[in-house]
Amino acid sequence: MIFNKTHLTAICGIIIIFCVGLVFFFSFAEPYGDGLERTMEEGGVEEREPAYSAPLDYGDNYFTALLMGIIGFVLVLFILLFLTKIMRKKDETRND
Amino acid sequence: MHIPDGLMEPIIWGIGWIIALVFVALASRILNKRIHEKQIPLMAVLAAGIFVAQMINFPIGGGTSGHLIGAALAAMLLGPYAGLIVITTILIIQCLIFGDGGITALGLNIVNMGIIGCFVGWGVHKIFPEKYRTFGIFLGSWTAVFIGAFICALELAISFSLSNGAFGIPAHIAVPTMLGYHAIIGIGEGIITMGIISYLSHTSPDILKMPKITIRTSKEVAVE
């Protein structure tokens, strides 16, 4: 088993903190751009058409952002587990 | 600080891609040899946690917000090479799946947030002796954000000069504005990183004692 009880508790904890954190985000920070976006505004630069259109976006309401956050969380978790497992496997094969 | 498509001069984002590929290949090679079974779930959980933390922006005043980058945190917990792989994975998923950061600028985003974030954050916090480690964690995280923003401002300024204004932002706007906002965002990064590491040192001290994949261990590999 890759995840023990501590890891599963950590995963639940992160998702709960995310659910609460998103409430604060939509209450206090949602309309504001980040440091780079503000620099672009002050430099009079507008965002151009992206070279690649992604299939999803974070959404502009609480529930979409929550859903996207959970999808992203699971994707990152499993892609990284997969990548690191491949690395370990290669290493074990080399040591054999 | 995710750079979108169309903001940087192609030569600049091309150089960003080359630097990013070299560092990520080096980090993967070192990780391949040094990764420990126990680090795998921690790396995955930490990466997923940083991904959701990056979605939550906090207001910093003046109609601006900031969010955790998490590169210094990942580097301090796992070592800079594993940290770089964590941040690179997050940036790739953000770009390809959620359209956060441009695909042409992905290399530059890996340089500014991943490479600089991990190596500067790790390096600065290691300068401090154990007694001042908490301050070192704060300063390492703050410096990682500040230097990353400075390099991003330089990329914007050079893009502007090379393209005669078609791309980028003039230096007299890009440098002070990026540094001003990120000096404050860095304080948030420092407080969050310090809080997480101090929480872990009380609840799971074994995580902090886990072997880190560092520059020294890579030399050891070379000696072997």
PDB file of C-alpha atoms in Angstrom:
ATOM      1  CA  MET A   1       0.000   0.000   0.000  1.00  0.00           C
ATOM      2  CA  ILE A   2       1.498   3.312  -1.114  1.00  0.00           C
ATOM      3  CA  PHE A   3      -0.524   5.486   1.237  1.00  0.00           C
ATOM      4  CA  ASN A   4      -0.585   4.801   4.943  1.00  0.00           C
ATOM      5  CA  LYS A   5      -3.071   6.252   7.450  1.00  0.00           C
ATOM      6  CA  THR A   6      -1.002   9.451   7.897  1.00  0.00           C
ATOM      7  CA  HIS A   7      -1.024  10.139   4.148  1.00  0.00           C
ATOM      8  CA  LEU A   8      -4.774   9.555   3.862  1.00  0.00           C
ATOM      9  CA  THR A   9      -5.357  11.911   6.837  1.00  0.00           C
ATOM     10  CA  ALA A  10      -3.134  14.494   5.107  1.00  0.00           C
ATOM     11  CA  ILE A  11      -5.124  14.149   1.849  1.00  0.00           C
ATOM     12  CA  CYS A  12      -8.448  14.662   3.710  1.00  0.00           C
ATOM     13  CA  GLY A  13      -6.931  17.606   5.640  1.00  0.00           C
ATOM     14  CA  ILE A  14      -5.721  19.315   2.432  1.00  0.00           C
ATOM     15  CA  ILE A  15      -9.137  18.952   0.775  1.00  0.00           C
ATOM     16  CA  ILE A  16     -10.931  20.340   3.869  1.00  0.00           C
ATOM     17  CA  ILE A  17      -8.500  23.316   4.040  1.00  0.00           C
ATOM     18  CA  PHE A  18      -9.095  23.858   0.298  1.00  0.00           C
ATOM     19  CA  CYS A  19     -12.914  23.894   0.776  1.00  0.00           C
ATOM     20  CA  VAL A  20     -12.546  26.520   3.531  1.00  0.00           C
ATOM     21  CA  GLY A  21      -9.816  28.484   1.717  1.00  0.00           C
ATOM     22  CA  LEU A  22     -11.969  28.821  -1.394  1.00  0.00           C
ATOM     23  CA  VAL A  23     -14.666  30.563   0.667  1.00  0.00           C
ATOM     24  CA  PHE A  24     -12.081  33.219   1.676  1.00  0.00           C
ATOM     25  CA  PHE A  25     -10.870  33.436  -1.926  1.00  0.00           C
ATOM     26  CA  PHE A  26     -14.366  34.150  -3.272  1.00  0.00           C
ATOM     27  CA  SER A  27     -15.073  36.552  -0.380  1.00  0.00           C
ATOM     28  CA  PHE A  28     -11.900  38.650  -0.492  1.00  0.00           C
ATOM     29  CA  ALA A  29      -9.564  38.051  -3.461  1.00  0.00           C
ATOM     30  CA  GLU A  30     -11.491  36.769  -6.473  1.00  0.00           C
ATOM     31  CA  PRO A  31     -11.802  40.121  -8.336  1.00  0.00           C
ATOM     32  CA  TYR A  32      -8.112  40.991  -7.974  1.00  0.00           C
ATOM     33  CA  GLY A  33      -5.348  40.101 -10.416  1.00  0.00           C
ATOM     34  CA  ASP A  34      -2.018  38.716  -9.205  1.00  0.00           C
ATOM     35  CA  GLY A  35       1.332  40.555  -9.272  1.00  0.00           C
ATOM     36  CA  LEU A  36       2.082  39.753 -12.935  1.00  0.00           C
ATOM     37  CA  GLU A  37      -1.472  40.591 -14.098  1.00  0.00           C
ATOM     38  CA  ARG A  38      -1.262  43.963 -12.306  1.00  0.00           C
ATOM     39  CA  THR A  39       2.156  44.613 -13.910  1.00  0.00           C
ATOM     40  CA  MET A  40       0.621  43.828 -17.332  1.00  0.00           C
ATOM     41  CA  GLU A  41      -2.236  46.263 -16.576  1.00  0.00           C
ATOM     42  CA  GLU A  42       0.192  49.003 -15.543  1.00  0.00           C
ATOM     43  CA  GLY A  43       2.313  48.359 -18.641  1.00  0.00           C
ATOM     44  CA  GLY A  44      -0.814  48.651 -20.812  1.00  0.00           C
ATOM     45  CA  VAL A  45      -0.468  45.068 -22.073  1.00  0.00           C
ATOM     46  CA  GLU A  46      -3.544  42.989 -22.787  1.00  0.00           C
ATOM     47  CA  GLU A  47      -3.566  39.203 -22.625  1.00  0.00           C
ATOM     48  CA  ARG A  48      -3.462  37.727 -26.165  1.00  0.00           C
ATOM     49  CA  GLU A  49      -5.150  34.637 -27.549  1.00  0.00           C
ATOM     50  CA  PRO A  50      -3.524  31.522 -26.065  1.00  0.00           C
ATOM     51  CA  ALA A  51      -1.488  29.323 -28.433  1.00  0.00           C
ATOM     52  CA  TYR A  52      -3.231  26.284 -26.950  1.00  0.00           C
ATOM     53  CA  SER A  53      -6.773  25.954 -25.570  1.00  0.00           C
ATOM     54  CA  ALA A  54      -6.937  23.833 -22.443  1.00  0.00           C
ATOM     55  CA  PRO A  55      -9.954  21.528 -21.983  1.00  0.00           C
ATOM     56  CA  LEU A  56     -10.850  22.898 -18.514  1.00  0.00           C
ATOM     57  CA  ASP A  57     -10.576  26.108 -16.516  1.00  0.00           C
ATOM     58  CA  TYR A  58     -10.848  26.891 -12.803  1.00  0.00           C
ATOM     59  CA  GLY A  59     -14.334  28.407 -13.190  1.00  0.00           C
ATOM     60  CA  ASP A  60     -15.689  31.583 -11.650  1.00  0.00           C
ATOM     61  CA  ASN A  61     -17.883  30.298  -8.856  1.00  0.00           C
ATOM     62  CA  TYR A  62     -17.263  28.360  -5.657  1.00  0.00           C
ATOM     63  CA  PHE A  63     -18.544  24.959  -6.738  1.00  0.00           C
ATOM     64  CA  THR A  64     -16.795  24.893 -10.149  1.00  0.00           C
ATOM     65  CA  ALA A  65     -13.518  25.975  -8.541  1.00  0.00           C
ATOM     66  CA  LEU A  66     -13.963  23.315  -5.835  1.00  0.00           C
ATOM     67  CA  LEU A  67     -14.626  20.609  -8.423  1.00  0.00           C
ATOM     68  CA  MET A  68     -11.657  21.710 -10.587  1.00  0.00           C
ATOM     69  CA  GLY A  69      -9.446  21.846  -7.497  1.00  0.00           C
ATOM     70  CA  ILE A  70     -10.364  18.277  -6.582  1.00  0.00           C
ATOM     71  CA  ILE A  71      -9.852  17.076 -10.201  1.00  0.00           C
ATOM     72  CA  GLY A  72      -6.445  18.811 -10.287  1.00  0.00           C
ATOM     73  CA  PHE A  73      -5.543  17.431  -6.849  1.00  0.00           C
ATOM     74  CA  VAL A  74      -6.273  13.847  -7.940  1.00  0.00           C
ATOM     75  CA  LEU A  75      -4.496  14.323 -11.321  1.00  0.00           C
ATOM     76  CA  VAL A  76      -1.321  15.738  -9.749  1.00  0.00           C
ATOM     77  CA  LEU A  77      -1.345  13.060  -7.037  1.00  0.00           C
ATOM     78  CA  PHE A  78      -1.599  10.136  -9.433  1.00  0.00           C
ATOM     79  CA  ILE A  79       0.646  11.505 -12.212  1.00  0.00           C
ATOM     80  CA  LEU A  80       3.421  12.138  -9.691  1.00  0.00           C
ATOM     81  CA  LEU A  81       2.940   8.707  -8.084  1.00  0.00           C
ATOM     82  CA  PHE A  82       3.116   7.146 -11.553  1.00  0.00           C
ATOM     83  CA  LEU A  83       6.253   9.097 -12.543  1.00  0.00           C
ATOM     84  CA  THR A  84       8.110   8.341  -9.313  1.00  0.00           C
ATOM     85  CA  LYS A  85       7.084   4.664  -9.476  1.00  0.00           C
ATOM     86  CA  ILE A  86       8.586   4.455 -12.984  1.00  0.00           C
ATOM     87  CA  MET A  87      11.790   6.000 -11.630  1.00  0.00           C
ATOM     88  CA  ARG A  88      11.925   3.453  -8.790  1.00  0.00           C
ATOM     89  CA  LYS A  89      11.249   0.575 -11.189  1.00  0.00           C
ATOM     90  CA  LYS A  90      14.052   1.669 -13.520  1.00  0.00           C
ATOM     91  CA  ASP A  91      16.352   1.932 -10.518  1.00  0.00           C
ATOM     92  CA  GLU A  92      15.438  -1.551  -9.274  1.00  0.00           C
ATOM     93  CA  THR A  93      15.939  -2.999 -12.773  1.00  0.00           C
ATOM     94  CA  ARG A  94      19.364  -1.343 -12.966  1.00  0.00           C
ATOM     95  CA  ASN A  95      20.360  -2.718  -9.538  1.00  0.00           C
ATOM     96  CA  ASP A  96      19.308  -6.292 -10.405  1.00  0.00           C
TER      97      ASP A  96
ATOM     98  CA  MET B   1       3.151  34.668 -11.698  1.00  0.00           C
ATOM     99  CA  HIS B   2       2.078  32.333 -14.526  1.00  0.00           C
ATOM    100  CA  ILE B   3       3.231  33.961 -17.783  1.00  0.00           C
ATOM    101  CA  PRO B   4       0.578  33.669 -20.538  1.00  0.00           C
ATOM    102  CA  ASP B   5       1.164  33.110 -24.277  1.00  0.00           C
ATOM    103  CA  GLY B   6       2.014  36.155 -26.378  1.00  0.00           C
ATOM    104  CA  LEU B   7       3.663  38.183 -23.617  1.00  0.00           C
ATOM    105  CA  MET B   8       7.316  37.288 -24.196  1.00  0.00           C
ATOM    106  CA  GLU B   9       9.530  37.618 -27.282  1.00  0.00           C
ATOM    107  CA  PRO B  10       9.978  34.137 -28.910  1.00  0.00           C
ATOM    108  CA  ILE B  11      13.773  34.181 -28.373  1.00  0.00           C
ATOM    109  CA  ILE B  12      13.225  34.665 -24.640  1.00  0.00           C
ATOM    110  CA  TRP B  13      10.658  31.866 -24.263  1.00  0.00           C
ATOM    111  CA  GLY B  14      12.854  29.639 -26.459  1.00  0.00           C
ATOM    112  CA  ILE B  15      15.797  30.166 -24.083  1.00  0.00           C
ATOM    113  CA  GLY B  16      13.407  29.498 -21.178  1.00  0.00           C
ATOM    114  CA  TRP B  17      12.467  26.128 -22.698  1.00  0.00           C
ATOM    115  CA  ILE B  18      16.145  25.145 -23.149  1.00  0.00           C
ATOM    116  CA  ILE B  19      17.092  26.052 -19.548  1.00  0.00           C
ATOM    117  CA  ALA B  20      13.997  24.297 -18.175  1.00  0.00           C
ATOM    118  CA  LEU B  21      14.636  21.107 -20.177  1.00  0.00           C
ATOM    119  CA  VAL B  22      18.280  20.946 -19.048  1.00  0.00           C
ATOM    120  CA  PHE B  23      17.383  21.385 -15.352  1.00  0.00           C
ATOM    121  CA  VAL B  24      14.391  19.029 -15.421  1.00  0.00           C
ATOM    122  CA  ALA B  25      16.443  16.343 -17.220  1.00  0.00           C
ATOM    123  CA  LEU B  26      19.229  16.741 -14.639  1.00  0.00           C
ATOM    124  CA  ALA B  27      16.748  16.595 -11.736  1.00  0.00           C
ATOM    125  CA  SER B  28      15.050  13.480 -13.187  1.00  0.00           C
ATOM    126  CA  ARG B  29      18.424  11.765 -13.620  1.00  0.00           C
ATOM    127  CA  ILE B  30      19.469  12.501 -10.044  1.00  0.00           C
ATOM    128  CA  LEU B  31      16.039  11.529  -8.706  1.00  0.00           C
ATOM    129  CA  ASN B  32      16.183   8.295 -10.695  1.00  0.00           C
ATOM    130  CA  LYS B  33      19.268   7.288  -8.753  1.00  0.00           C
ATOM    131  CA  ARG B  34      18.419   8.711  -5.360  1.00  0.00           C
ATOM    132  CA  ILE B  35      14.682   8.623  -4.773  1.00  0.00           C
ATOM    133  CA  HIS B  36      13.710   6.677  -1.671  1.00  0.00           C
ATOM    134  CA  GLU B  37      10.534   4.578  -1.497  1.00  0.00           C
ATOM    135  CA  LYS B  38       9.363   6.605   1.535  1.00  0.00           C
ATOM    136  CA  GLN B  39       9.623   9.888  -0.391  1.00  0.00           C
ATOM    137  CA  ILE B  40       7.185   8.856  -3.154  1.00  0.00           C
ATOM    138  CA  PRO B  41       3.853   9.298  -1.287  1.00  0.00           C
ATOM    139  CA  LEU B  42       5.137  12.470   0.402  1.00  0.00           C
ATOM    140  CA  MET B  43       6.122  13.930  -2.973  1.00  0.00           C
ATOM    141  CA  ALA B  44       2.705  13.096  -4.452  1.00  0.00           C
ATOM    142  CA  VAL B  45       0.660  14.424  -1.505  1.00  0.00           C
ATOM    143  CA  LEU B  46       2.799  17.566  -1.285  1.00  0.00           C
ATOM    144  CA  ALA B  47       2.438  18.220  -5.029  1.00  0.00           C
ATOM    145  CA  ALA B  48      -1.343  17.796  -4.895  1.00  0.00           C
ATOM    146  CA  GLY B  49      -1.505  20.070  -1.834  1.00  0.00           C
ATOM    147  CA  ILE B  50       0.605  22.765  -3.544  1.00  0.00           C
ATOM    148  CA  PHE B  51      -1.634  22.544  -6.628  1.00  0.00           C
ATOM    149  CA  VAL B  52      -4.785  23.398  -4.635  1.00  0.00           C
ATOM    150  CA  ALA B  53      -2.932  25.988  -2.520  1.00  0.00           C
ATOM    151  CA  GLN B  54      -1.918  27.788  -5.731  1.00  0.00           C
ATOM    152  CA  MET B  55      -5.618  28.138  -6.619  1.00  0.00           C
ATOM    153  CA  ILE B  56      -6.321  30.207  -3.506  1.00  0.00           C
ATOM    154  CA  ASN B  57      -5.238  33.830  -3.946  1.00  0.00           C
ATOM    155  CA  PHE B  58      -4.941  36.054  -0.881  1.00  0.00           C
ATOM    156  CA  PRO B  59      -5.465  39.831  -1.120  1.00  0.00           C
ATOM    157  CA  ILE B  60      -2.310  41.906  -0.533  1.00  0.00           C
ATOM    158  CA  GLY B  61      -3.902  45.363  -0.811  1.00  0.00           C
ATOM    159  CA  GLY B  62      -4.085  47.848  -3.665  1.00  0.00           C
ATOM    160  CA  GLY B  63      -6.494  45.626  -5.598  1.00  0.00           C
ATOM    161  CA  THR B  64      -3.889  42.893  -6.002  1.00  0.00           C
ATOM    162  CA  SER B  65      -3.695  39.299  -4.851  1.00  0.00           C
ATOM    163  CA  GLY B  66      -1.010  36.680  -4.505  1.00  0.00           C
ATOM    164  CA  HIS B  67      -0.828  32.942  -4.073  1.00  0.00           C
ATOM    165  CA  LEU B  68       1.570  30.383  -2.689  1.00  0.00           C
ATOM    166  CA  ILE B  69       4.133  29.153  -5.237  1.00  0.00           C
ATOM    167  CA  GLY B  70       5.270  26.340  -2.971  1.00  0.00           C
ATOM    168  CA  ALA B  71       8.640  25.717  -4.652  1.00  0.00           C
ATOM    169  CA  ALA B  72      10.640  26.677  -1.555  1.00  0.00           C
ATOM    170  CA  LEU B  73       8.346  24.515   0.593  1.00  0.00           C
ATOM    171  CA  ALA B  74       8.790  21.493  -1.715  1.00  0.00           C
ATOM    172  CA  ALA B  75      12.580  22.003  -1.857  1.00  0.00           C
ATOM    173  CA  MET B  76      12.906  22.357   1.925  1.00  0.00           C
ATOM    174  CA  LEU B  77      10.917  19.153   2.538  1.00  0.00           C
ATOM    175  CA  LEU B  78      12.240  16.992  -0.321  1.00  0.00           C
ATOM    176  CA  GLY B  79      15.437  18.637  -1.576  1.00  0.00           C
ATOM    177  CA  PRO B  80      15.708  20.957  -4.612  1.00  0.00           C
ATOM    178  CA  TYR B  81      15.737  18.249  -7.313  1.00  0.00           C
ATOM    179  CA  ALA B  82      12.587  16.482  -6.089  1.00  0.00           C
ATOM    180  CA  GLY B  83      11.067  19.932  -5.465  1.00  0.00           C
ATOM    181  CA  LEU B  84      11.728  20.905  -9.075  1.00  0.00           C
ATOM    182  CA  ILE B  85      10.002  17.755 -10.362  1.00  0.00           C
ATOM    183  CA  VAL B  86       7.008  18.488  -8.089  1.00  0.00           C
ATOM    184  CA  ILE B  87       6.652  22.106  -9.316  1.00  0.00           C
ATOM    185  CA  THR B  88       7.257  21.124 -12.963  1.00  0.00           C
ATOM    186  CA  THR B  89       4.487  18.487 -12.781  1.00  0.00           C
ATOM    187  CA  ILE B  90       2.091  21.055 -11.266  1.00  0.00           C
ATOM    188  CA  LEU B  91       2.951  23.673 -13.923  1.00  0.00           C
ATOM    189  CA  ILE B  92       2.477  21.174 -16.773  1.00  0.00           C
ATOM    190  CA  ILE B  93      -0.972  20.104 -15.474  1.00  0.00           C
ATOM    191  CA  GLN B  94      -1.998  23.732 -14.845  1.00  0.00           C
ATOM    192  CA  CYS B  95      -0.977  24.636 -18.396  1.00  0.00           C
ATOM    193  CA  LEU B  96      -2.256  21.618 -20.347  1.00  0.00           C
ATOM    194  CA  ILE B  97      -5.444  20.852 -18.419  1.00  0.00           C
ATOM    195  CA  PHE B  98      -6.532  24.201 -16.924  1.00  0.00           C
ATOM    196  CA  GLY B  99      -4.963  26.774 -19.270  1.00  0.00           C
ATOM    197  CA  ASP B 100      -3.138  28.482 -16.374  1.00  0.00           C
ATOM    198  CA  GLY B 101       0.072  29.834 -17.954  1.00  0.00           C
ATOM    199  CA  GLY B 102       0.846  29.734 -21.673  1.00  0.00           C
ATOM    200  CA  ILE B 103       2.255  26.673 -23.410  1.00  0.00           C
ATOM    201  CA  THR B 104       4.970  28.742 -25.115  1.00  0.00           C
ATOM    202  CA  ALA B 105       5.840  30.302 -21.736  1.00  0.00           C
ATOM    203  CA  LEU B 106       5.884  26.983 -19.869  1.00  0.00           C
ATOM    204  CA  GLY B 107       9.703  26.865 -19.973  1.00  0.00           C
ATOM    205  CA  LEU B 108       9.947  30.367 -18.472  1.00  0.00           C
ATOM    206  CA  ASN B 109       7.363  29.493 -15.811  1.00  0.00           C
ATOM    207  CA  ILE B 110       9.433  26.425 -14.866  1.00  0.00           C
ATOM    208  CA  VAL B 111      12.551  28.662 -14.693  1.00  0.00           C
ATOM    209  CA  ASN B 112      10.940  31.462 -12.626  1.00  0.00           C
ATOM    210  CA  MET B 113       8.855  29.386 -10.231  1.00  0.00           C
ATOM    211  CA  GLY B 114      10.444  25.912 -10.322  1.00  0.00           C
ATOM    212  CA  ILE B 115      14.191  26.289 -10.785  1.00  0.00           C
ATOM    213  CA  ILE B 116      14.647  29.654  -9.034  1.00  0.00           C
ATOM    214  CA  GLY B 117      11.994  28.885  -6.424  1.00  0.00           C
ATOM    215  CA  CYS B 118      13.506  25.536  -5.433  1.00  0.00           C
ATOM    216  CA  PHE B 119      17.226  26.318  -5.626  1.00  0.00           C
ATOM    217  CA  VAL B 120      17.083  29.846  -4.153  1.00  0.00           C
ATOM    218  CA  GLY B 121      14.612  28.831  -1.421  1.00  0.00           C
ATOM    219  CA  TRP B 122      16.661  25.748  -0.525  1.00  0.00           C
ATOM    220  CA  GLY B 123      20.024  27.555  -0.704  1.00  0.00           C
ATOM    221  CA  VAL B 124      19.012  30.544   1.435  1.00  0.00           C
ATOM    222  CA  HIS B 125      17.386  28.441   4.175  1.00  0.00           C
ATOM    223  CA  LYS B 126      20.480  26.179   4.354  1.00  0.00           C
ATOM    224  CA  ILE B 127      22.752  29.172   5.087  1.00  0.00           C
ATOM    225  CA  PHE B 128      21.120  29.588   8.498  1.00  0.00           C
ATOM    226  CA  PRO B 129      22.247  27.467  11.452  1.00  0.00           C
ATOM    227  CA  GLU B 130      19.701  25.229  13.227  1.00  0.00           C
ATOM    228  CA  LYS B 131      19.074  27.922  15.880  1.00  0.00           C
ATOM    229  CA  TYR B 132      17.778  30.381  13.248  1.00  0.00           C
ATOM    230  CA  ARG B 133      16.208  27.768  10.935  1.00  0.00           C
ATOM    231  CA  THR B 134      12.661  29.194  11.263  1.00  0.00           C
ATOM    232  CA  PHE B 135      13.857  32.617  10.120  1.00  0.00           C
ATOM    233  CA  GLY B 136      15.856  30.887   7.374  1.00  0.00           C
ATOM    234  CA  ILE B 137      12.671  29.173   6.136  1.00  0.00           C
ATOM    235  CA  PHE B 138      10.853  32.518   6.018  1.00  0.00           C
ATOM    236  CA  LEU B 139      13.733  34.333   4.296  1.00  0.00           C
ATOM    237  CA  GLY B 140      14.346  31.445   1.862  1.00  0.00           C
ATOM    238  CA  SER B 141      10.682  31.458   0.796  1.00  0.00           C
ATOM    239  CA  TRP B 142      10.536  35.254   0.506  1.00  0.00           C
ATOM    240  CA  THR B 143      13.793  35.396  -1.490  1.00  0.00           C
ATOM    241  CA  ALA B 144      12.604  32.617  -3.837  1.00  0.00           C
ATOM    242  CA  VAL B 145       9.496  34.667  -4.748  1.00  0.00           C
ATOM    243  CA  PHE B 146      11.393  37.973  -4.954  1.00  0.00           C
ATOM    244  CA  ILE B 147      14.223  36.663  -7.164  1.00  0.00           C
ATOM    245  CA  GLY B 148      11.718  34.756  -9.338  1.00  0.00           C
ATOM    246  CA  ALA B 149       9.761  38.010  -9.830  1.00  0.00           C
ATOM    247  CA  PHE B 150      12.973  39.938 -10.582  1.00  0.00           C
ATOM    248  CA  ILE B 151      14.000  37.428 -13.267  1.00  0.00           C
ATOM    249  CA  CYS B 152      10.446  37.567 -14.709  1.00  0.00           C
ATOM    250  CA  ALA B 153      10.687  41.388 -14.809  1.00  0.00           C
ATOM    251  CA  LEU B 154      14.030  41.133 -16.631  1.00  0.00           C
ATOM    252  CA  GLU B 155      12.479  38.713 -19.152  1.00  0.00           C
ATOM    253  CA  LEU B 156       9.665  41.238 -19.737  1.00  0.00           C
ATOM    254  CA  ALA B 157      12.130  44.119 -20.130  1.00  0.00           C
ATOM    255  CA  ILE B 158      14.463  42.219 -22.504  1.00  0.00           C
ATOM    256  CA  SER B 159      11.442  41.047 -24.545  1.00  0.00           C
ATOM    257  CA  PHE B 160      10.346  44.675 -24.875  1.00  0.00           C
ATOM    258  CA  SER B 161      13.810  45.837 -26.008  1.00  0.00           C
ATOM    259  CA  LEU B 162      14.406  42.969 -28.459  1.00  0.00           C
ATOM    260  CA  SER B 163      10.976  43.306 -30.094  1.00  0.00           C
ATOM    261  CA  ASN B 164      10.860  47.138 -30.151  1.00  0.00           C
ATOM    262  CA  GLY B 165       7.759  47.063 -27.984  1.00  0.00           C
ATOM    263  CA  ALA B 166       5.843  44.264 -29.729  1.00  0.00           C
ATOM    264  CA  PHE B 167       6.288  41.973 -26.694  1.00  0.00           C
ATOM    265  CA  GLY B 168       7.088  42.470 -23.007  1.00  0.00           C
ATOM    266  CA  ILE B 169       6.888  45.542 -20.798  1.00  0.00           C
ATOM    267  CA  PRO B 170       9.452  48.380 -20.515  1.00  0.00           C
ATOM    268  CA  ALA B 171      11.995  47.924 -17.699  1.00  0.00           C
ATOM    269  CA  HIS B 172      11.005  51.127 -15.874  1.00  0.00           C
ATOM    270  CA  ILE B 173       7.493  49.672 -15.363  1.00  0.00           C
ATOM    271  CA  ALA B 174       8.213  45.920 -15.192  1.00  0.00           C
ATOM    272  CA  VAL B 175      11.025  45.926 -12.610  1.00  0.00           C
ATOM    273  CA  PRO B 176       9.604  48.217  -9.873  1.00  0.00           C
ATOM    274  CA  THR B 177       6.026  46.920 -10.270  1.00  0.00           C
ATOM    275  CA  MET B 178       6.942  43.211 -10.202  1.00  0.00           C
ATOM    276  CA  LEU B 179       9.350  43.713  -7.293  1.00  0.00           C
ATOM    277  CA  GLY B 180       6.889  45.879  -5.345  1.00  0.00           C
ATOM    278  CA  TYR B 181       3.995  43.423  -5.537  1.00  0.00           C
ATOM    279  CA  HIS B 182       6.121  40.309  -5.043  1.00  0.00           C
ATOM    280  CA  ALA B 183       7.970  41.747  -2.045  1.00  0.00           C
ATOM    281  CA  ILE B 184       4.551  41.646  -0.318  1.00  0.00           C
ATOM    282  CA  ILE B 185       3.412  38.341  -1.888  1.00  0.00           C
ATOM    283  CA  GLY B 186       6.729  36.840  -0.676  1.00  0.00           C
ATOM    284  CA  ILE B 187       5.789  37.681   2.927  1.00  0.00           C
ATOM    285  CA  GLY B 188       2.631  35.568   2.496  1.00  0.00           C
ATOM    286  CA  GLU B 189       4.733  32.775   0.951  1.00  0.00           C
ATOM    287  CA  GLY B 190       7.189  32.974   3.866  1.00  0.00           C
ATOM    288  CA  ILE B 191       4.486  32.883   6.545  1.00  0.00           C
ATOM    289  CA  ILE B 192       2.641  29.932   4.915  1.00  0.00           C
ATOM    290  CA  THR B 193       5.880  27.944   4.359  1.00  0.00           C
ATOM    291  CA  MET B 194       7.067  28.654   7.903  1.00  0.00           C
ATOM    292  CA  GLY B 195       3.640  27.664   9.283  1.00  0.00           C
ATOM    293  CA  ILE B 196       3.491  24.367   7.346  1.00  0.00           C
ATOM    294  CA  ILE B 197       7.054  23.334   8.254  1.00  0.00           C
ATOM    295  CA  SER B 198       6.640  24.271  11.900  1.00  0.00           C
ATOM    296  CA  TYR B 199       3.294  22.357  11.991  1.00  0.00           C
ATOM    297  CA  LEU B 200       5.000  19.300  10.442  1.00  0.00           C
ATOM    298  CA  SER B 201       7.918  19.527  12.878  1.00  0.00           C
ATOM    299  CA  HIS B 202       5.417  19.117  15.740  1.00  0.00           C
ATOM    300  CA  THR B 203       3.051  16.548  14.197  1.00  0.00           C
ATOM    301  CA  SER B 204       5.300  14.506  11.855  1.00  0.00           C
ATOM    302  CA  PRO B 205       8.969  15.235  12.663  1.00  0.00           C
ATOM    303  CA  ASP B 206       9.929  12.071  10.705  1.00  0.00           C
ATOM    304  CA  ILE B 207       9.009  13.912   7.457  1.00  0.00           C
ATOM    305  CA  LEU B 208      11.584  16.621   8.209  1.00  0.00           C
ATOM    306  CA  LYS B 209      14.227  14.006   9.050  1.00  0.00           C
ATOM    307  CA  MET B 210      13.703  12.172   5.763  1.00  0.00           C
ATOM    308  CA  PRO B 211      16.833  12.178   3.541  1.00  0.00           C
ATOM    309  CA  LYS B 212      16.809  15.060   1.044  1.00  0.00           C
ATOM    310  CA  ILE B 213      18.008  14.690  -2.534  1.00  0.00           C
ATOM    311  CA  THR B 214      20.621  17.436  -2.586  1.00  0.00           C
ATOM    312  CA  ILE B 215      23.634  18.607  -4.555  1.00  0.00           C
ATOM    313  CA  ARG B 216      25.900  16.747  -2.106  1.00  0.00           C
ATOM    314  CA  THR B 217      24.177  13.422  -2.742  1.00  0.00           C
ATOM    315  CA  SER B 218      24.526  13.961  -6.484  1.00  0.00           C
ATOM    316  CA  LYS B 219      28.291  14.315  -5.997  1.00  0.00           C
ATOM    317  CA  GLU B 220      28.213  11.142  -3.941  1.00  0.00           C
ATOM    318  CA  VAL B 221      26.580   9.440  -6.903  1.00  0.00           C
ATOM    319  CA  ALA B 222      29.368  10.688  -9.133  1.00  0.00           C
ATOM    320  CA  VAL B 223      31.982   9.344  -6.699  1.00  0.00           C
ATOM    321  CA  GLU B 224      30.233   5.963  -6.641  1.00  0.00           C
TER     322      GLU B 224
END
